[in-house]
CSV table of C-alpha atoms in Angstrom, one decimal:
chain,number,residue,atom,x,y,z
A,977,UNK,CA,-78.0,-54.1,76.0
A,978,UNK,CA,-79.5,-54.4,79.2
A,979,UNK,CA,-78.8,-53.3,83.2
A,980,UNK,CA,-79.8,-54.2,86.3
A,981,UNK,CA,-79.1,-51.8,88.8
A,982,UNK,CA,-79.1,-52.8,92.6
A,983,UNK,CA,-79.0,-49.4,95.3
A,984,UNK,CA,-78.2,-50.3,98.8
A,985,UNK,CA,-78.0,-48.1,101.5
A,986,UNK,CA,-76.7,-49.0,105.1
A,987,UNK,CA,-74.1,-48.1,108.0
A,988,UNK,CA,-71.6,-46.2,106.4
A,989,UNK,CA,-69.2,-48.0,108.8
A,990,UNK,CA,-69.7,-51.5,106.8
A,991,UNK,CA,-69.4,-50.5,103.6
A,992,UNK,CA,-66.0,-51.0,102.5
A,993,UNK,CA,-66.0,-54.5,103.4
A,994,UNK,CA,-69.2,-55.1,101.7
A,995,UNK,CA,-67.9,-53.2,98.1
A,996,UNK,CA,-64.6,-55.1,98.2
A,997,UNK,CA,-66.4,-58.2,98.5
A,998,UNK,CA,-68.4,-57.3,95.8
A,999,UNK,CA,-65.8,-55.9,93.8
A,1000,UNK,CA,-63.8,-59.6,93.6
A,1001,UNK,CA,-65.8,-62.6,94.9
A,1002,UNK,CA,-69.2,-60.4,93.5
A,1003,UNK,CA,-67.3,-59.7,90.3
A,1004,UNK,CA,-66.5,-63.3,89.8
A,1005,UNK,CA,-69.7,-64.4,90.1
A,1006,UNK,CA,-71.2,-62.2,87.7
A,1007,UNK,CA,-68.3,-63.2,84.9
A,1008,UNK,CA,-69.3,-66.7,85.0
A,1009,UNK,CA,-73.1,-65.8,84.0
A,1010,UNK,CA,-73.9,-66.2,80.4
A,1011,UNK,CA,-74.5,-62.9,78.8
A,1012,UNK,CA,-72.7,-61.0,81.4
A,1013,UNK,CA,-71.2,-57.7,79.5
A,1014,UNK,CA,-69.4,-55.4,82.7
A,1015,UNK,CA,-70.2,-54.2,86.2
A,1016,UNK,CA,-70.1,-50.9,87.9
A,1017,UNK,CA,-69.3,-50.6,91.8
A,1018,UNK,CA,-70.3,-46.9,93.3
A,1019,UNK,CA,-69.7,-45.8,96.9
A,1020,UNK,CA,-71.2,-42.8,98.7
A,1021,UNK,CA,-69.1,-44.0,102.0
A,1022,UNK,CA,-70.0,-40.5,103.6
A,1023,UNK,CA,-74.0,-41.3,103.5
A,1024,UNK,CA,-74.1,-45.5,103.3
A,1025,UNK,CA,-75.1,-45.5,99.6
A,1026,UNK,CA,-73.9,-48.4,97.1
A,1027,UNK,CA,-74.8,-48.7,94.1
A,1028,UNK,CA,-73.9,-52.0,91.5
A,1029,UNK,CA,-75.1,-52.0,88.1
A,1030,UNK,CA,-74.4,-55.0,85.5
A,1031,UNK,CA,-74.9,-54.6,81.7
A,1032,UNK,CA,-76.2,-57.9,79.9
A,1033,UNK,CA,-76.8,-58.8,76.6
A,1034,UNK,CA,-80.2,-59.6,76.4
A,1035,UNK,CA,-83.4,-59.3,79.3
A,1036,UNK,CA,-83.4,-63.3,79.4
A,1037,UNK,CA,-79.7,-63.5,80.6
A,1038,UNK,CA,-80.0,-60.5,83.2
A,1039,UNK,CA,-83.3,-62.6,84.4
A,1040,UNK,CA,-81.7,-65.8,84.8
A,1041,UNK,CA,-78.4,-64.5,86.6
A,1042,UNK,CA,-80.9,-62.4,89.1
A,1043,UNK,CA,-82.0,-65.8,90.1
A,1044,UNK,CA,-79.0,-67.9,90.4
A,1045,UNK,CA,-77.5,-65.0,92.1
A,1046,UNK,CA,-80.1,-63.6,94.4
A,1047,UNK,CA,-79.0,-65.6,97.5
A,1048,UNK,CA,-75.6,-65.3,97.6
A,1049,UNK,CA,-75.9,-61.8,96.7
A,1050,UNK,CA,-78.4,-61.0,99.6
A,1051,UNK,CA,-75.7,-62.8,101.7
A,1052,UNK,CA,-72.9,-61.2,100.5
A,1053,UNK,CA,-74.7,-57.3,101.0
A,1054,UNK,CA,-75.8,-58.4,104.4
A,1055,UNK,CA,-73.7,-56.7,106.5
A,1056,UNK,CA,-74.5,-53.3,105.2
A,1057,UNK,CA,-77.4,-53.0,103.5
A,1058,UNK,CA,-80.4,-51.9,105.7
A,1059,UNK,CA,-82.5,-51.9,102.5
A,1060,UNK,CA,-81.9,-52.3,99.0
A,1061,UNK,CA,-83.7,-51.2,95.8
A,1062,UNK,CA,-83.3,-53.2,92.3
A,1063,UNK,CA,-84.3,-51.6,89.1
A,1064,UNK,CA,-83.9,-53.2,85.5
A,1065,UNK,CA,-83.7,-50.6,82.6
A,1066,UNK,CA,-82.5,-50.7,78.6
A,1067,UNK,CA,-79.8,-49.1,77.7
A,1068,UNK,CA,-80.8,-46.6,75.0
A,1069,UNK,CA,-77.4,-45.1,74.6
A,1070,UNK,CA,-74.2,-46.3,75.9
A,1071,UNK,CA,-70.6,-44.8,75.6
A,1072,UNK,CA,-68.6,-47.0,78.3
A,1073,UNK,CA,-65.7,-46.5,79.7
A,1074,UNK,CA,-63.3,-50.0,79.5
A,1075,UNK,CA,-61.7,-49.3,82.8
A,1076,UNK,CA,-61.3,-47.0,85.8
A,1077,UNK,CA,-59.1,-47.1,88.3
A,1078,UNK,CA,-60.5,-46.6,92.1
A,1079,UNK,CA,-61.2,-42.6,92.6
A,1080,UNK,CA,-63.0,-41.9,89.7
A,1081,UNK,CA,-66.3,-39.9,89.8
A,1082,UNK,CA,-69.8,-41.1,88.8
A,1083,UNK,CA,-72.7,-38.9,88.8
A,1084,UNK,CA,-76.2,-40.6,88.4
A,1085,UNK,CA,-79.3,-38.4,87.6
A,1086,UNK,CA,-82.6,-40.2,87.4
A,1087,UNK,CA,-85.7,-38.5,85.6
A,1088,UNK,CA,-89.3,-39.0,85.3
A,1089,UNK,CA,-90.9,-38.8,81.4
A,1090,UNK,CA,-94.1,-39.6,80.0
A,1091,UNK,CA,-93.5,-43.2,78.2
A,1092,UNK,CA,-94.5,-41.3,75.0
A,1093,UNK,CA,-91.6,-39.0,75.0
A,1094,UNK,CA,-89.0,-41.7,76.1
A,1095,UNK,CA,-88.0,-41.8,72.1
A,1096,UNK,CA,-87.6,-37.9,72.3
A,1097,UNK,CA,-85.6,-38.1,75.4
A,1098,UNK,CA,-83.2,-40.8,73.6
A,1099,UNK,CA,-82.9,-38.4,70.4
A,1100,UNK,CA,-82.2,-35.4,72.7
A,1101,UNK,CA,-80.2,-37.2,75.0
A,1102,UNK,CA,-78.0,-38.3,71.2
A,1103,UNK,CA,-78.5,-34.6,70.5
A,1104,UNK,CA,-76.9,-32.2,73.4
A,1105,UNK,CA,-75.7,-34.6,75.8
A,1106,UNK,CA,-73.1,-37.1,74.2
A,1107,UNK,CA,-70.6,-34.7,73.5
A,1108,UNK,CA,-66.8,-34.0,74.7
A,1109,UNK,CA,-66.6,-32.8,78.4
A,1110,UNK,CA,-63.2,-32.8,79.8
A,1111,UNK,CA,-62.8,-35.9,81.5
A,1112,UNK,CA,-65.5,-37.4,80.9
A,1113,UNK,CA,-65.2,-41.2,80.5
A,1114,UNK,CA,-68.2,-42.8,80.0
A,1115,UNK,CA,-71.7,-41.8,79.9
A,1116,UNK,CA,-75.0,-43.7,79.3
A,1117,UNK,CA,-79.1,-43.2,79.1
A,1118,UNK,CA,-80.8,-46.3,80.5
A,1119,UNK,CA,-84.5,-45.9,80.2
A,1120,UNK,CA,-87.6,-47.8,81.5
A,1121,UNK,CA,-90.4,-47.3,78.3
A,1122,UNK,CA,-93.0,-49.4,81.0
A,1123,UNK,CA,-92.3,-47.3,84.1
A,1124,UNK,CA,-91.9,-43.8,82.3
A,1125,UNK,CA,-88.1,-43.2,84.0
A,1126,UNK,CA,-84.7,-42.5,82.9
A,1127,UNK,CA,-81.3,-42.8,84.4
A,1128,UNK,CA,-77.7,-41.2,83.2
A,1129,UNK,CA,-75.1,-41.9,84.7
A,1130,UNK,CA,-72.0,-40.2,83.4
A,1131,UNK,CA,-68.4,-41.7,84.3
A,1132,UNK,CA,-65.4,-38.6,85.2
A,1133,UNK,CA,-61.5,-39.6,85.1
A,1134,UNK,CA,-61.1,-38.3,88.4
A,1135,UNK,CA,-62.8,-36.5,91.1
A,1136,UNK,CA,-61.4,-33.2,90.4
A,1137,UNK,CA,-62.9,-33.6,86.5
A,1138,UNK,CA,-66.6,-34.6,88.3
A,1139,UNK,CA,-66.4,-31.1,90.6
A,1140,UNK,CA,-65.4,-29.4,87.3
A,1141,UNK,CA,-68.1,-30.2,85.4
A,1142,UNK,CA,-71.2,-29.5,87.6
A,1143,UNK,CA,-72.1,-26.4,86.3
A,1144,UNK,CA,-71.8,-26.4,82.6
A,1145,UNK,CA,-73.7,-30.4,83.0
A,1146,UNK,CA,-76.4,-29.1,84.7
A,1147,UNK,CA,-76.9,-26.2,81.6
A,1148,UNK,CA,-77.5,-28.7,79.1
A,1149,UNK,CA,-79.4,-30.8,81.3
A,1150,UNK,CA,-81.6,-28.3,82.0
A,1151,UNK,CA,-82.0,-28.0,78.5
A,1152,UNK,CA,-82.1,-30.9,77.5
A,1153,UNK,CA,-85.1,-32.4,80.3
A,1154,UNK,CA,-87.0,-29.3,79.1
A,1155,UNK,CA,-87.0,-30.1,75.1
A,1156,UNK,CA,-87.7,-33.8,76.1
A,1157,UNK,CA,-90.5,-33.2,78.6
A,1158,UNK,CA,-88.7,-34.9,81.4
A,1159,UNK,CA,-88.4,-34.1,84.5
A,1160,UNK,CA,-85.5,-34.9,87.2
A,1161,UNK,CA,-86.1,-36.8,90.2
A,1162,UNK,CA,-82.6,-36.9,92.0
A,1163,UNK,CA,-78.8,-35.8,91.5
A,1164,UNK,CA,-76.2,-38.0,92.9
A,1165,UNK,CA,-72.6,-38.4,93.4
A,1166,UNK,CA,-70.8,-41.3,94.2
A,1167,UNK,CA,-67.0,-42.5,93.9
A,1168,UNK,CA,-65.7,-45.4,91.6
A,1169,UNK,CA,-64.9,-48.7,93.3
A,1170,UNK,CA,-65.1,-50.4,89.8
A,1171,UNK,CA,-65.9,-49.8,86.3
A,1172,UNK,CA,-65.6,-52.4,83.9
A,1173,UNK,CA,-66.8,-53.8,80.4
A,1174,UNK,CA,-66.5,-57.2,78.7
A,1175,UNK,CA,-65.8,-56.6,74.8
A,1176,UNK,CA,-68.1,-58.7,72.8
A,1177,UNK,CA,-66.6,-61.8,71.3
């Protein structure tokens, strides 16, 4: 599968009005694209950080909806985003969680890596990092082979399970970036608005 992420930051002050409408008029919107296959909604409402990711079924169906989206969604972020980064990656590994109610914890680590070790960064990644962590939900790899990035993003059941986890995660990260090469970028936290995934038909 394939994501599109979109990372908007902004006045911490309009941001819940900005991820509700994403999270039902935004959420509709996406359903009704061909190829649409579930949305994440995250919320740093201490900072002004969103961050909406969408999971497609192929790169030609993530393209098209970017463009019969883009102007309603630039209108629909406009009251809080101050600027706005989009990224499209390929999900390498993907254990997602079906739903999440609001409160959940999502922690997002993006990594640099040669493009010649991206296949060594998936087989580690298969390796050390998809295994059972208590209350861990979700957790995917997306990569960019082009661009020579990475992105995890690892869903928690609750807060308290995300605060948990921190130190035994960032062992076998640390482990894991240094037998693949890679090297991370940033470390983020953010709180579920929405987590969502359309079974296949």
């Amino acid at each position: 599968m394939y994501v599109r992420s979109i990372y908007a930051t902004g006045d911490p002050a309009e941001l819940d009005g900005v991820a509700e409408a994403l999270r039902t008029d935004g959420r509709a919107l996406l359903s009704a694209q061909p190829g649409f296959r579930g949305m994440g909604l995250f919320a740093d409402r201490e900072l002004g950080k969103l961050l909406v990711g969408s999971w497609w079924e192929d790169e030609a169906s993530r393209q098209a909806s970017y463009e019969n989206l883009s102007k309603r969604r630039a209108e629909m972020m406009a009251p809080f985003a101050q600027t706005v980064t989009v990224d499209n990656w390929e999900a390498a590994v993907a254990r997602r969680a079906e739903e999440l109610a609001p409160g959940a914890g999502f922690r997002l680590v993006h990594m640099d890596v040669e493009p010649a070790d991206i296949d060594l960064l998936v087989d580690t990644f298969r390796d050390t990092w998809v295994q059972k962590v208590p209350g861990l939900a979700g957790i995917s790899l997306l990569i960019d082979r082009d661009r020579g990035r990475a992105a995890v993003g690892a869903l928690y059941a609750d807060r308290d399970a995300l605060v948990a986890s921190r130190g035994a995660v960032a062992a076998v990260r640390g482990e894991a970036t240094a037998k693949a090469r890679a090297t991370t970028r940033s470390l983020e936290e953010f709180e579920v608005v929405l987590a969502t995934a359309v079974p296949h038909a």
